[in-house]
Short mmCIF file of N, CA, C and O and ligand atoms in Angstrom, two decimals:
data_model
loop_
_atom_site.label_atom_id
_atom_site.label_comp_id
_atom_site.label_asym_id
_atom_site.label_seq_id
_atom_site.Cartn_x
_atom_site.Cartn_y
_atom_site.Cartn_z
N MET I 200 -14.12 4.06 6.25
CA MET I 200 -13.80 3.77 5.19
C MET I 200 -14.13 2.20 4.73
O MET I 200 -14.02 1.58 5.45
N SER I 201 -14.50 2.13 3.23
CA SER I 201 -14.81 0.78 3.00
C SER I 201 -13.82 -0.04 2.14
O SER I 201 -13.09 0.76 1.46
N ILE I 202 -13.60 -1.25 2.42
CA ILE I 202 -12.61 -1.98 1.78
C ILE I 202 -12.99 -1.92 0.23
O ILE I 202 -11.92 -2.13 -0.55
N LYS I 203 -14.01 -1.53 -0.13
CA LYS I 203 -14.37 -1.50 -1.50
C LYS I 203 -13.74 -0.53 -2.26
O LYS I 203 -13.62 -0.39 -3.51
N LYS I 204 -13.34 0.55 -1.83
CA LYS I 204 -12.35 1.55 -2.11
C LYS I 204 -11.05 1.33 -2.57
O LYS I 204 -10.48 1.95 -3.28
N CYS I 205 -10.61 0.17 -1.89
CA CYS I 205 -9.22 -0.33 -2.16
C CYS I 205 -9.55 -1.08 -3.68
O CYS I 205 -10.30 -1.69 -4.11
N LYS I 206 -8.34 -0.78 -4.45
CA LYS I 206 -8.55 -1.19 -5.89
C LYS I 206 -7.25 -1.34 -6.53
O LYS I 206 -6.35 -0.66 -6.28
N ILE I 207 -7.31 -2.29 -7.58
CA ILE I 207 -6.05 -2.60 -8.23
C ILE I 207 -6.13 -1.58 -9.47
O ILE I 207 -7.07 -1.35 -10.10
N ILE I 208 -4.93 -1.00 -9.69
CA ILE I 208 -4.84 -0.14 -10.74
C ILE I 208 -3.79 -0.34 -11.79
O ILE I 208 -2.61 -0.64 -11.47
N GLU I 209 -4.30 -0.70 -12.82
CA GLU I 209 -3.50 -1.02 -14.08
C GLU I 209 -2.63 0.18 -14.58
O GLU I 209 -3.25 1.16 -15.04
N LEU I 210 -1.35 0.11 -14.40
CA LEU I 210 -0.55 1.47 -14.94
C LEU I 210 -0.16 1.38 -16.35
O LEU I 210 -0.07 0.23 -16.91
N PRO I 211 0.20 2.44 -17.12
CA PRO I 211 0.49 2.16 -18.38
C PRO I 211 1.81 1.47 -18.63
O PRO I 211 2.69 1.53 -17.67
N LEU I 212 1.81 0.49 -19.57
CA LEU I 212 2.90 -0.25 -20.03
C LEU I 212 3.30 -0.07 -21.44
O LEU I 212 2.61 -0.13 -22.41
N LEU I 213 4.45 0.69 -21.70
CA LEU I 213 4.99 0.69 -22.97
C LEU I 213 6.12 -0.05 -23.39
O LEU I 213 7.14 -0.52 -22.47
N ASN I 214 5.75 -1.03 -24.27
CA ASN I 214 6.69 -2.15 -24.70
C ASN I 214 7.28 -1.79 -26.23
O ASN I 214 6.60 -1.51 -27.03
N ASP I 215 8.57 -2.13 -26.22
CA ASP I 215 9.18 -2.09 -27.54
C ASP I 215 10.16 -3.01 -27.64
O ASP I 215 10.49 -3.76 -26.55
N ASP I 216 11.04 -2.98 -28.53
CA ASP I 216 11.95 -3.99 -28.65
C ASP I 216 13.36 -3.72 -27.76
O ASP I 216 14.22 -4.63 -27.56
N ARG I 217 13.39 -2.54 -26.85
CA ARG I 217 14.24 -2.37 -25.79
C ARG I 217 13.87 -2.81 -24.44
O ARG I 217 14.60 -3.03 -23.70
N GLY I 218 12.31 -3.10 -24.29
CA GLY I 218 11.98 -3.55 -23.02
C GLY I 218 10.81 -2.81 -22.57
O GLY I 218 9.95 -2.49 -23.50
N ASP I 219 10.33 -2.75 -21.47
CA ASP I 219 8.99 -2.37 -20.85
C ASP I 219 9.35 -1.01 -20.13
O ASP I 219 10.43 -0.69 -19.44
N LEU I 220 8.38 -0.08 -20.19
CA LEU I 220 8.51 1.27 -19.42
C LEU I 220 7.14 1.51 -18.81
O LEU I 220 6.05 1.52 -19.73
N THR I 221 6.91 1.73 -17.61
CA THR I 221 5.88 2.12 -16.74
C THR I 221 5.98 3.39 -16.12
O THR I 221 6.93 3.99 -15.56
N PHE I 222 4.75 4.25 -16.12
CA PHE I 222 5.08 5.63 -15.64
C PHE I 222 3.73 5.80 -14.89
O PHE I 222 2.68 5.28 -14.99
N ILE I 223 3.94 6.91 -13.93
CA ILE I 223 2.90 7.31 -12.98
C ILE I 223 2.66 8.76 -12.87
O ILE I 223 3.79 9.37 -12.72
N GLU I 224 1.62 9.19 -13.10
CA GLU I 224 1.36 10.81 -13.02
C GLU I 224 0.49 11.12 -12.04
O GLU I 224 -0.40 10.44 -11.98
N ASN I 225 0.87 12.21 -11.17
CA ASN I 225 -0.06 12.63 -10.08
C ASN I 225 -1.44 12.95 -10.59
O ASN I 225 -1.81 13.31 -11.53
N ASN I 226 -2.27 12.25 -9.74
CA ASN I 226 -3.96 12.40 -10.06
C ASN I 226 -4.42 12.00 -11.38
O ASN I 226 -5.55 12.28 -11.55
N LYS I 227 -3.49 11.45 -12.16
CA LYS I 227 -4.12 10.97 -13.33
C LYS I 227 -4.24 9.42 -13.42
O LYS I 227 -5.18 8.80 -13.57
N HIS I 228 -3.03 8.73 -13.10
CA HIS I 228 -3.15 7.42 -13.08
C HIS I 228 -3.45 6.87 -11.49
O HIS I 228 -3.97 5.77 -11.39
N ILE I 229 -3.22 7.64 -10.73
CA ILE I 229 -3.62 7.27 -9.25
C ILE I 229 -4.50 8.48 -8.72
O ILE I 229 -4.14 9.62 -9.03
N PRO I 230 -5.26 8.16 -7.64
CA PRO I 230 -6.19 9.22 -7.29
C PRO I 230 -5.50 10.19 -5.98
O PRO I 230 -6.47 10.56 -5.10
N PHE I 231 -4.39 10.50 -5.92
CA PHE I 231 -3.78 11.23 -4.94
C PHE I 231 -2.55 11.94 -5.64
O PHE I 231 -2.01 11.37 -6.52
N SER I 232 -2.00 13.06 -5.09
CA SER I 232 -0.70 13.50 -5.41
C SER I 232 0.32 12.93 -4.49
O SER I 232 0.13 12.93 -3.43
N ILE I 233 1.42 12.68 -5.09
CA ILE I 233 2.46 11.83 -4.41
C ILE I 233 3.35 13.10 -3.66
O ILE I 233 3.83 13.86 -4.31
N LYS I 234 3.65 12.87 -2.28
CA LYS I 234 4.40 13.64 -1.70
C LYS I 234 5.52 12.89 -1.22
O LYS I 234 6.61 13.42 -0.66
N ARG I 235 5.49 11.53 -1.26
CA ARG I 235 6.59 10.67 -0.62
C ARG I 235 6.56 9.32 -1.29
O ARG I 235 5.71 8.74 -1.73
N ILE I 236 7.93 8.86 -1.57
CA ILE I 236 8.04 7.46 -2.08
C ILE I 236 9.14 6.87 -1.24
O ILE I 236 9.84 7.24 -0.69
N TYR I 237 8.71 5.53 -0.80
CA TYR I 237 9.64 4.63 -0.18
C TYR I 237 9.59 3.18 -0.54
O TYR I 237 8.54 2.87 -1.36
N TYR I 238 10.58 2.60 -0.24
CA TYR I 238 10.43 1.05 -0.71
C TYR I 238 11.09 0.12 0.24
O TYR I 238 12.04 0.51 1.14
N LEU I 239 10.41 -1.17 0.25
CA LEU I 239 10.78 -2.12 1.10
C LEU I 239 11.62 -3.29 0.46
O LEU I 239 11.26 -3.55 -0.59
N TYR I 240 12.72 -3.79 0.95
CA TYR I 240 13.55 -4.58 0.13
C TYR I 240 14.36 -5.49 1.10
O TYR I 240 14.31 -5.09 2.53
N ASN I 241 15.16 -6.23 0.78
CA ASN I 241 15.69 -7.30 1.55
C ASN I 241 14.45 -7.90 2.55
O ASN I 241 15.15 -8.00 3.78
N ASN I 242 13.50 -8.07 2.05
CA ASN I 242 12.32 -8.43 2.96
C ASN I 242 12.66 -9.77 3.67
O ASN I 242 12.86 -10.92 2.74
N HIS I 243 12.49 -10.06 4.93
CA HIS I 243 12.63 -11.18 5.44
C HIS I 243 11.37 -12.05 5.13
O HIS I 243 10.01 -11.63 5.34
N LEU I 244 11.71 -13.20 4.56
CA LEU I 244 10.57 -13.92 3.99
C LEU I 244 9.31 -14.36 4.78
O LEU I 244 8.20 -14.29 4.34
N ASN I 245 9.55 -14.49 6.13
CA ASN I 245 8.47 -15.17 7.08
C ASN I 245 7.87 -13.97 7.82
O ASN I 245 7.10 -14.28 8.71
N LEU I 246 8.25 -12.80 7.69
CA LEU I 246 7.84 -11.76 8.60
C LEU I 246 6.86 -10.88 7.76
O LEU I 246 6.66 -10.85 6.67
N ILE I 247 6.30 -10.17 8.82
CA ILE I 247 5.13 -9.25 8.34
C ILE I 247 5.22 -7.71 8.48
O ILE I 247 5.98 -7.42 9.56
N ARG I 248 4.83 -7.04 7.52
CA ARG I 248 5.28 -5.44 7.63
C ARG I 248 3.84 -4.91 7.57
O ARG I 248 2.80 -5.63 7.22
N GLY I 249 3.84 -3.64 7.96
CA GLY I 249 2.54 -3.02 8.10
C GLY I 249 1.96 -3.14 9.33
O GLY I 249 2.55 -2.72 10.29
N ARG I 250 0.81 -3.93 9.47
CA ARG I 250 -0.03 -3.97 10.76
C ARG I 250 -0.23 -2.63 11.31
O ARG I 250 0.01 -2.51 12.53
N HIS I 251 -0.71 -1.91 10.50
CA HIS I 251 -1.23 -0.54 11.05
C HIS I 251 -2.36 0.09 9.94
O HIS I 251 -2.45 -0.57 8.89
N ALA I 252 -3.12 1.18 10.47
CA ALA I 252 -3.82 1.75 9.49
C ALA I 252 -3.42 3.34 9.39
O ALA I 252 -2.41 3.73 10.49
N HIS I 253 -3.67 4.16 8.58
CA HIS I 253 -3.36 5.65 8.66
C HIS I 253 -4.58 6.44 8.59
O HIS I 253 -5.46 6.19 8.00
N LYS I 254 -4.42 7.40 9.51
CA LYS I 254 -5.81 8.31 9.58
C LYS I 254 -6.13 9.00 8.37
O LYS I 254 -7.24 9.26 8.18
N ASN I 255 -5.09 9.54 7.60
CA ASN I 255 -5.43 10.32 6.37
C ASN I 255 -4.65 10.10 5.15
O ASN I 255 -4.81 10.46 3.95
N LEU I 256 -3.66 8.97 5.39
CA LEU I 256 -2.76 8.77 4.33
C LEU I 256 -3.26 7.84 3.20
O LEU I 256 -4.14 6.85 3.52
N HIS I 257 -3.17 8.06 1.92
CA HIS I 257 -3.47 7.41 0.67
C HIS I 257 -2.02 6.79 0.21
O HIS I 257 -1.23 7.43 0.08
N GLN I 258 -2.31 5.46 -0.26
CA GLN I 258 -0.87 4.83 -0.77
C GLN I 258 -1.18 3.92 -1.83
O GLN I 258 -2.49 3.70 -2.29
N LEU I 259 -0.33 3.81 -2.75
CA LEU I 259 -0.32 2.81 -3.71
C LEU I 259 1.14 1.78 -3.78
O LEU I 259 2.17 2.47 -3.42
N PHE I 260 0.74 0.56 -3.68
CA PHE I 260 1.70 -0.42 -3.53
C PHE I 260 2.03 -1.00 -4.91
O PHE I 260 1.09 -1.37 -5.72
N ILE I 261 3.28 -1.14 -5.24
CA ILE I 261 3.74 -1.92 -6.52
C ILE I 261 4.64 -2.78 -6.10
O ILE I 261 5.82 -2.69 -5.34
N ALA I 262 4.52 -4.33 -6.62
CA ALA I 262 5.87 -5.08 -6.51
C ALA I 262 6.70 -4.75 -7.84
O ALA I 262 6.44 -5.27 -8.73
N ILE I 263 7.68 -3.86 -7.58
CA ILE I 263 8.40 -3.64 -8.78
C ILE I 263 9.40 -4.87 -8.96
O ILE I 263 10.20 -4.78 -9.98
N SER I 264 9.66 -5.65 -8.06
CA SER I 264 10.29 -6.91 -8.26
C SER I 264 9.67 -8.04 -7.29
O SER I 264 9.22 -7.75 -6.21
N GLY I 265 9.72 -9.21 -7.80
CA GLY I 265 9.12 -10.28 -7.01
C GLY I 265 7.55 -10.17 -6.78
O GLY I 265 6.85 -9.69 -7.50
N SER I 266 7.20 -10.71 -5.61
CA SER I 266 5.86 -10.64 -5.46
C SER I 266 5.64 -10.65 -3.72
O SER I 266 6.44 -11.13 -2.90
N PHE I 267 4.27 -10.21 -3.23
CA PHE I 267 4.00 -10.07 -1.87
C PHE I 267 2.54 -10.08 -1.79
O PHE I 267 1.95 -9.86 -2.86
N ASP I 268 2.02 -10.49 -0.58
CA ASP I 268 0.44 -10.48 -0.49
C ASP I 268 0.20 -9.30 0.52
O ASP I 268 0.92 -9.00 1.41
N VAL I 269 -1.03 -8.51 0.22
CA VAL I 269 -1.53 -7.52 1.10
C VAL I 269 -2.87 -7.72 1.39
O VAL I 269 -3.77 -8.04 0.75
N PHE I 270 -2.88 -8.09 2.74
CA PHE I 270 -4.21 -8.36 3.69
C PHE I 270 -4.67 -7.14 4.15
O PHE I 270 -4.14 -6.17 4.69
N LEU I 271 -6.24 -6.79 3.89
CA LEU I 271 -6.68 -5.34 4.10
C LEU I 271 -7.97 -5.65 4.88
O LEU I 271 -8.58 -6.68 4.68
N ASN I 272 -8.18 -4.73 5.72
CA ASN I 272 -9.16 -4.88 6.50
C ASN I 272 -10.16 -3.63 6.98
O ASN I 272 -9.09 -2.56 7.09
N ASP I 273 -11.27 -3.25 6.78
CA ASP I 273 -11.81 -1.96 7.04
C ASP I 273 -12.51 -1.84 8.42
O ASP I 273 -13.29 -0.80 8.87
N GLY I 274 -12.37 -3.03 9.18
CA GLY I 274 -13.06 -3.01 10.62
C GLY I 274 -14.37 -3.86 10.57
O GLY I 274 -14.71 -4.35 11.43
N LYS I 275 -14.73 -4.17 9.09
CA LYS I 275 -15.93 -5.07 8.98
C LYS I 275 -15.45 -6.17 8.17
O LYS I 275 -15.89 -7.25 8.40
N GLU I 276 -14.95 -5.96 7.15
CA GLU I 276 -14.80 -6.73 5.88
C GLU I 276 -13.11 -7.07 5.66
O GLU I 276 -12.32 -5.90 5.92
N ASP I 277 -12.63 -7.95 5.28
CA ASP I 277 -11.32 -8.11 4.76
C ASP I 277 -11.34 -8.77 3.51
O ASP I 277 -11.88 -9.38 2.90
N THR I 278 -9.98 -8.47 2.87
CA THR I 278 -9.72 -9.07 1.51
C THR I 278 -8.15 -9.18 1.35
O THR I 278 -7.55 -8.66 2.19
N SER I 279 -7.58 -9.59 0.40
CA SER I 279 -6.19 -9.69 0.13
C SER I 279 -6.10 -9.77 -1.46
O SER I 279 -6.98 -10.05 -2.26
N PHE I 280 -4.87 -9.16 -1.54
CA PHE I 280 -4.36 -9.09 -3.10
C PHE I 280 -2.96 -9.66 -3.13
O PHE I 280 -2.18 -9.34 -2.19
N LYS I 281 -2.57 -10.47 -4.22
CA LYS I 281 -1.26 -10.97 -4.62
C LYS I 281 -0.57 -9.92 -5.42
O LYS I 281 -1.37 -9.58 -6.59
N LEU I 282 0.33 -9.11 -5.19
CA LEU I 282 1.06 -8.31 -6.17
C LEU I 282 2.29 -8.91 -6.66
O LEU I 282 3.02 -9.38 -6.12
N ASP I 283 2.44 -8.98 -7.92
CA ASP I 283 3.45 -9.71 -8.75
C ASP I 283 3.70 -9.01 -10.00
O ASP I 283 4.29 -9.80 -10.94
N LYS I 284 3.07 -7.81 -10.43
CA LYS I 284 3.35 -7.37 -11.56
C LYS I 284 3.94 -5.89 -11.47
O LYS I 284 3.14 -5.06 -10.72
N LYS I 285 4.86 -5.58 -12.34
CA LYS I 285 5.56 -4.23 -12.24
C LYS I 285 4.62 -3.15 -12.67
O LYS I 285 4.88 -2.02 -12.49
N ASN I 286 3.49 -3.42 -13.53
CA ASN I 286 2.66 -2.37 -13.86
C ASN I 286 1.29 -2.37 -13.33
O ASN I 286 0.25 -1.91 -13.85
N VAL I 287 1.26 -2.91 -12.06
CA VAL I 287 0.07 -3.04 -11.40
C VAL I 287 0.24 -2.40 -9.90
O VAL I 287 0.82 -3.00 -9.30
N GLY I 288 -0.69 -1.43 -9.59
CA GLY I 288 -0.48 -1.01 -8.21
C GLY I 288 -1.97 -1.32 -7.50
O GLY I 288 -2.88 -1.43 -8.07
N LEU I 289 -1.76 -1.39 -6.00
CA LEU I 289 -2.75 -1.61 -5.37
C LEU I 289 -3.00 -0.20 -4.55
O LEU I 289 -2.17 0.21 -3.74
N TYR I 290 -4.20 0.59 -4.74
CA TYR I 290 -4.83 1.59 -4.10
C TYR I 290 -5.21 1.37 -2.72
O TYR I 290 -6.30 0.60 -2.68
N VAL I 291 -4.81 2.01 -1.75
CA VAL I 291 -5.27 1.94 -0.52
C VAL I 291 -5.49 3.06 0.29
O VAL I 291 -4.55 3.79 0.51
N PRO I 292 -6.77 3.43 0.48
CA PRO I 292 -7.14 4.85 1.06
C PRO I 292 -6.97 4.77 2.34
O PRO I 292 -6.23 4.03 2.96
N LYS I 293 -7.09 5.82 3.14
CA LYS I 293 -7.00 6.01 4.58
C LYS I 293 -7.72 4.93 5.39
O LYS I 293 -8.96 4.52 4.73
N MET I 294 -7.50 4.81 6.60
CA MET I 294 -8.47 3.92 7.56
C MET I 294 -8.73 2.61 7.15
O MET I 294 -9.74 2.14 7.12
N ILE I 295 -7.54 2.08 6.55
CA ILE I 295 -7.70 0.66 6.14
C ILE I 295 -6.42 0.02 6.89
O ILE I 295 -5.33 0.42 6.60
N TRP I 296 -6.77 -1.11 7.74
CA TRP I 296 -5.72 -1.87 8.19
C TRP I 296 -4.95 -2.73 7.18
O TRP I 296 -5.75 -3.50 6.42
N ARG I 297 -3.94 -2.77 7.25
CA ARG I 297 -3.08 -3.42 6.18
C ARG I 297 -1.80 -4.25 6.76
O ARG I 297 -1.30 -3.99 7.79
N GLU I 298 -1.60 -5.52 6.17
CA GLU I 298 -0.48 -6.35 6.45
C GLU I 298 0.02 -6.80 5.07
O GLU I 298 -0.71 -7.35 4.13
N LEU I 299 1.17 -6.83 5.23
CA LEU I 299 2.03 -7.16 3.95
C LEU I 299 3.10 -8.45 4.55
O LEU I 299 3.71 -8.41 5.30
N LYS I 300 2.72 -9.42 3.56
CA LYS I 300 3.42 -10.95 3.95
C LYS I 300 3.78 -11.55 2.75
O LYS I 300 3.32 -11.23 1.57
N ASN I 301 4.29 -12.82 2.90
CA ASN I 301 4.62 -13.70 1.86
C ASN I 301 5.54 -13.30 0.93
O ASN I 301 5.30 -13.20 -0.34
N PHE I 302 6.54 -12.42 1.29
CA PHE I 302 7.63 -11.71 0.35
C PHE I 302 8.39 -12.88 -0.35
O PHE I 302 8.81 -13.70 0.33
N SER I 303 8.45 -12.86 -1.54
CA SER I 303 9.48 -13.46 -2.30
C SER I 303 11.02 -13.01 -2.06
O SER I 303 10.89 -11.83 -1.83
N GLN I 304 11.76 -13.98 -2.31
CA GLN I 304 13.08 -13.50 -2.10
C GLN I 304 13.57 -12.35 -2.82
O GLN I 304 14.35 -11.35 -1.99
N ASP I 305 13.32 -11.98 -4.09
CA ASP I 305 13.79 -10.97 -4.80
C ASP I 305 12.81 -9.68 -4.60
O ASP I 305 12.88 -8.69 -5.37
N SER I 306 11.73 -9.74 -3.52
CA SER I 306 10.69 -8.71 -3.75
C SER I 306 11.13 -7.44 -3.24
O SER I 306 12.09 -7.13 -2.53
N VAL I 307 10.76 -6.37 -4.03
CA VAL I 307 10.78 -4.80 -3.57
C VAL I 307 9.40 -4.32 -3.90
O VAL I 307 8.96 -4.37 -4.90
N CYS I 308 9.24 -3.82 -2.75
CA CYS I 308 7.65 -3.14 -2.55
C CYS I 308 7.78 -1.54 -2.65
O CYS I 308 8.68 -0.90 -1.78
N LEU I 309 7.51 -0.99 -3.95
CA LEU I 309 7.36 0.40 -3.93
C LEU I 309 6.26 0.93 -3.38
O LEU I 309 5.11 0.39 -3.82
N VAL I 310 6.21 2.08 -2.38
CA VAL I 310 5.14 2.77 -2.04
C VAL I 310 5.10 4.09 -2.33
O VAL I 310 6.13 4.86 -2.07
N LEU I 311 4.07 4.57 -3.10
CA LEU I 311 3.67 6.02 -3.46
C LEU I 311 2.69 6.46 -2.15
O LEU I 311 1.83 5.84 -1.82
N ALA I 312 3.21 7.60 -1.54
CA ALA I 312 2.12 7.99 -0.54
C ALA I 312 1.65 9.68 -0.74
O ALA I 312 2.59 10.33 -1.21
N SER I 313 0.65 9.75 0.01
CA SER I 313 0.03 11.24 -0.35
C SER I 313 0.59 12.29 0.60
O SER I 313 0.31 13.39 0.52
N ASP I 314 1.33 11.65 1.56
CA ASP I 314 1.94 12.77 2.34
C ASP I 314 3.30 12.43 2.89
O ASP I 314 3.64 11.16 2.80
N LEU I 315 4.00 13.24 3.63
CA LEU I 315 5.31 13.25 4.28
C LEU I 315 4.96 12.11 5.48
O LEU I 315 3.89 12.00 5.77
N TYR I 316 6.15 11.38 5.89
CA TYR I 316 6.05 10.56 7.13
C TYR I 316 5.65 11.45 8.18
O TYR I 316 6.19 12.45 8.78
N LYS I 317 4.53 11.02 8.84
CA LYS I 317 3.87 11.47 10.20
C LYS I 317 3.65 10.28 10.98
O LYS I 317 2.65 9.77 10.72
N GLU I 318 4.33 10.26 12.17
CA GLU I 318 4.07 9.00 13.12
C GLU I 318 2.69 9.38 13.65
O GLU I 318 1.83 8.34 13.82
N ASP I 319 2.02 10.47 13.85
CA ASP I 319 0.70 10.62 14.60
C ASP I 319 -0.22 10.26 13.57
O ASP I 319 -1.64 10.48 13.85
N ASP I 320 -0.01 9.98 12.36
CA ASP I 320 -0.98 9.65 11.30
C ASP I 320 -1.15 8.15 11.46
O ASP I 320 -2.13 7.49 11.05
N TYR I 321 -0.38 7.46 12.11
CA TYR I 321 -0.72 5.91 12.30
C TYR I 321 -1.46 5.60 13.42
O TYR I 321 -1.46 6.31 14.39
N ILE I 322 -2.38 4.49 13.02
CA ILE I 322 -2.96 3.67 14.21
C ILE I 322 -2.49 2.35 14.20
O ILE I 322 -2.51 1.74 13.32
N ARG I 323 -1.48 2.18 15.28
CA ARG I 323 -0.71 0.75 15.13
C ARG I 323 -1.51 -0.15 16.08
O ARG I 323 -0.92 -1.45 16.18
N ASP I 324 -2.37 0.21 16.86
CA ASP I 324 -3.21 -0.97 17.41
C ASP I 324 -4.74 -1.11 17.13
O ASP I 324 -5.26 -0.44 16.68
N TYR I 325 -4.83 -2.52 16.76
CA TYR I 325 -5.90 -2.94 16.05
C TYR I 325 -7.13 -2.55 16.70
O TYR I 325 -8.15 -2.16 16.16
N ASP I 326 -7.20 -2.57 17.95
CA ASP I 326 -8.54 -2.47 18.86
C ASP I 326 -8.78 -0.94 18.76
O ASP I 326 -9.95 -0.44 18.47
N LYS I 327 -7.91 -0.03 18.79
CA LYS I 327 -8.18 1.35 18.62
C LYS I 327 -8.54 1.73 16.99
O LYS I 327 -9.35 2.56 16.85
N PHE I 328 -7.88 0.97 16.06
CA PHE I 328 -8.44 1.22 14.60
C PHE I 328 -10.01 0.69 14.63
O PHE I 328 -10.53 1.54 13.97
N LEU I 329 -10.25 -0.29 15.48
CA LEU I 329 -11.73 -0.74 15.13
C LEU I 329 -12.60 0.29 15.73
O LEU I 329 -13.70 0.69 15.25
N ILE I 330 -12.28 0.90 16.98
CA ILE I 330 -13.01 2.23 17.64
C ILE I 330 -12.89 3.14 16.58
O ILE I 330 -14.16 3.77 16.38
N SER I 331 -12.09 3.66 15.99
CA SER I 331 -11.97 4.77 15.13
C SER I 331 -12.89 4.52 13.67
O SER I 331 -13.55 5.49 13.41
N SER I 332 -12.68 3.38 13.34
CA SER I 332 -13.41 3.07 12.17
C SER I 332 -14.77 3.05 12.24
O SER I 332 -15.73 3.37 11.69
N GLU I 333 -15.14 2.64 13.62
CA GLU I 333 -16.70 2.54 13.87
C GLU I 333 -17.29 3.92 14.14
O GLU I 333 -18.20 4.27 13.68
N LEU I 334 -16.25 4.77 14.83
CA LEU I 334 -16.75 6.26 15.04
C LEU I 334 -16.82 6.83 13.68
O LEU I 334 -17.80 7.92 13.63
N GLU I 335 -16.05 6.52 12.58
CA GLU I 335 -16.11 7.18 11.21
C GLU I 335 -17.30 6.91 10.63
O GLU I 335 -17.86 7.83 9.86
N SER I 336 -18.06 5.60 10.97
CA SER I 336 -18.94 5.24 9.71
C SER I 336 -20.25 5.73 10.31
O SER I 336 -20.56 6.11 11.42
P1 LIG C 1175 6.59 1.36 9.17
O1 LIG C 1175 5.85 2.26 8.31
O2 LIG C 1175 6.01 1.06 10.69
O3 LIG C 1175 6.89 0.20 8.48
P2 LIG C 1175 6.10 -0.98 7.71
O4 LIG C 1175 4.58 -0.66 7.79
O5 LIG C 1175 6.59 -1.16 6.48
O6 LIG C 1175 6.26 -2.36 8.71
O7 LIG C 1175 7.95 2.02 9.63
C1 LIG C 1175 9.15 1.48 10.17
C2 LIG C 1175 10.07 2.59 10.71
O8 LIG C 1175 10.43 3.55 9.48
C3 LIG C 1175 9.20 3.74 11.64
O9 LIG C 1175 10.22 3.93 12.65
C4 LIG C 1175 9.06 4.86 10.89
C5 LIG C 1175 10.01 5.04 9.93
N1 LIG C 1175 9.65 5.45 8.55
C6 LIG C 1175 10.24 6.75 8.22
O10 LIG C 1175 11.09 7.52 9.07
N2 LIG C 1175 9.94 7.32 6.99
C7 LIG C 1175 9.12 6.53 6.29
O11 LIG C 1175 8.60 7.09 5.20
C8 LIG C 1175 8.46 5.26 6.69
C9 LIG C 1175 7.54 4.69 5.65
C10 LIG C 1175 8.92 4.73 7.74
#
């Protein structure tokens, strides 16, 4: 999998005099069907989340409050994104190593995922990830 497949997705934003509204529909605004939603909050400011890749899972990360950085690596190249807008998601396909850091005090990271939680879908060892991504390419 190439890091080039990771992308920022601008989500619909409806604004009127009552405020803002953003919505997401399966396979329309994002390139997968949502089977699971989870969110990270009360994030410890100096700690790192993630540090793993997924064998098959596709995800979308949204900073629905505050901000944080996402560092991505495909085994060859790396890149990073700062997420700080409620109507912007970061699409991360399978087989991308990710680390989430620099959480602001008020940060909430919403994650939409293409499958249910399955521990055997995780690659938690970076060296194993490098071997698997080499085998895939
Ligand atoms: P993990 O995905 O390792 O956290 P992060 O990548 O954000 O640092 O998950 C932490 C723990 O929570 C781990 O024991 C698995 C559990 N968990 C679930 O049970 N269901 C879920 O949907 C998620 C995301 C995690």
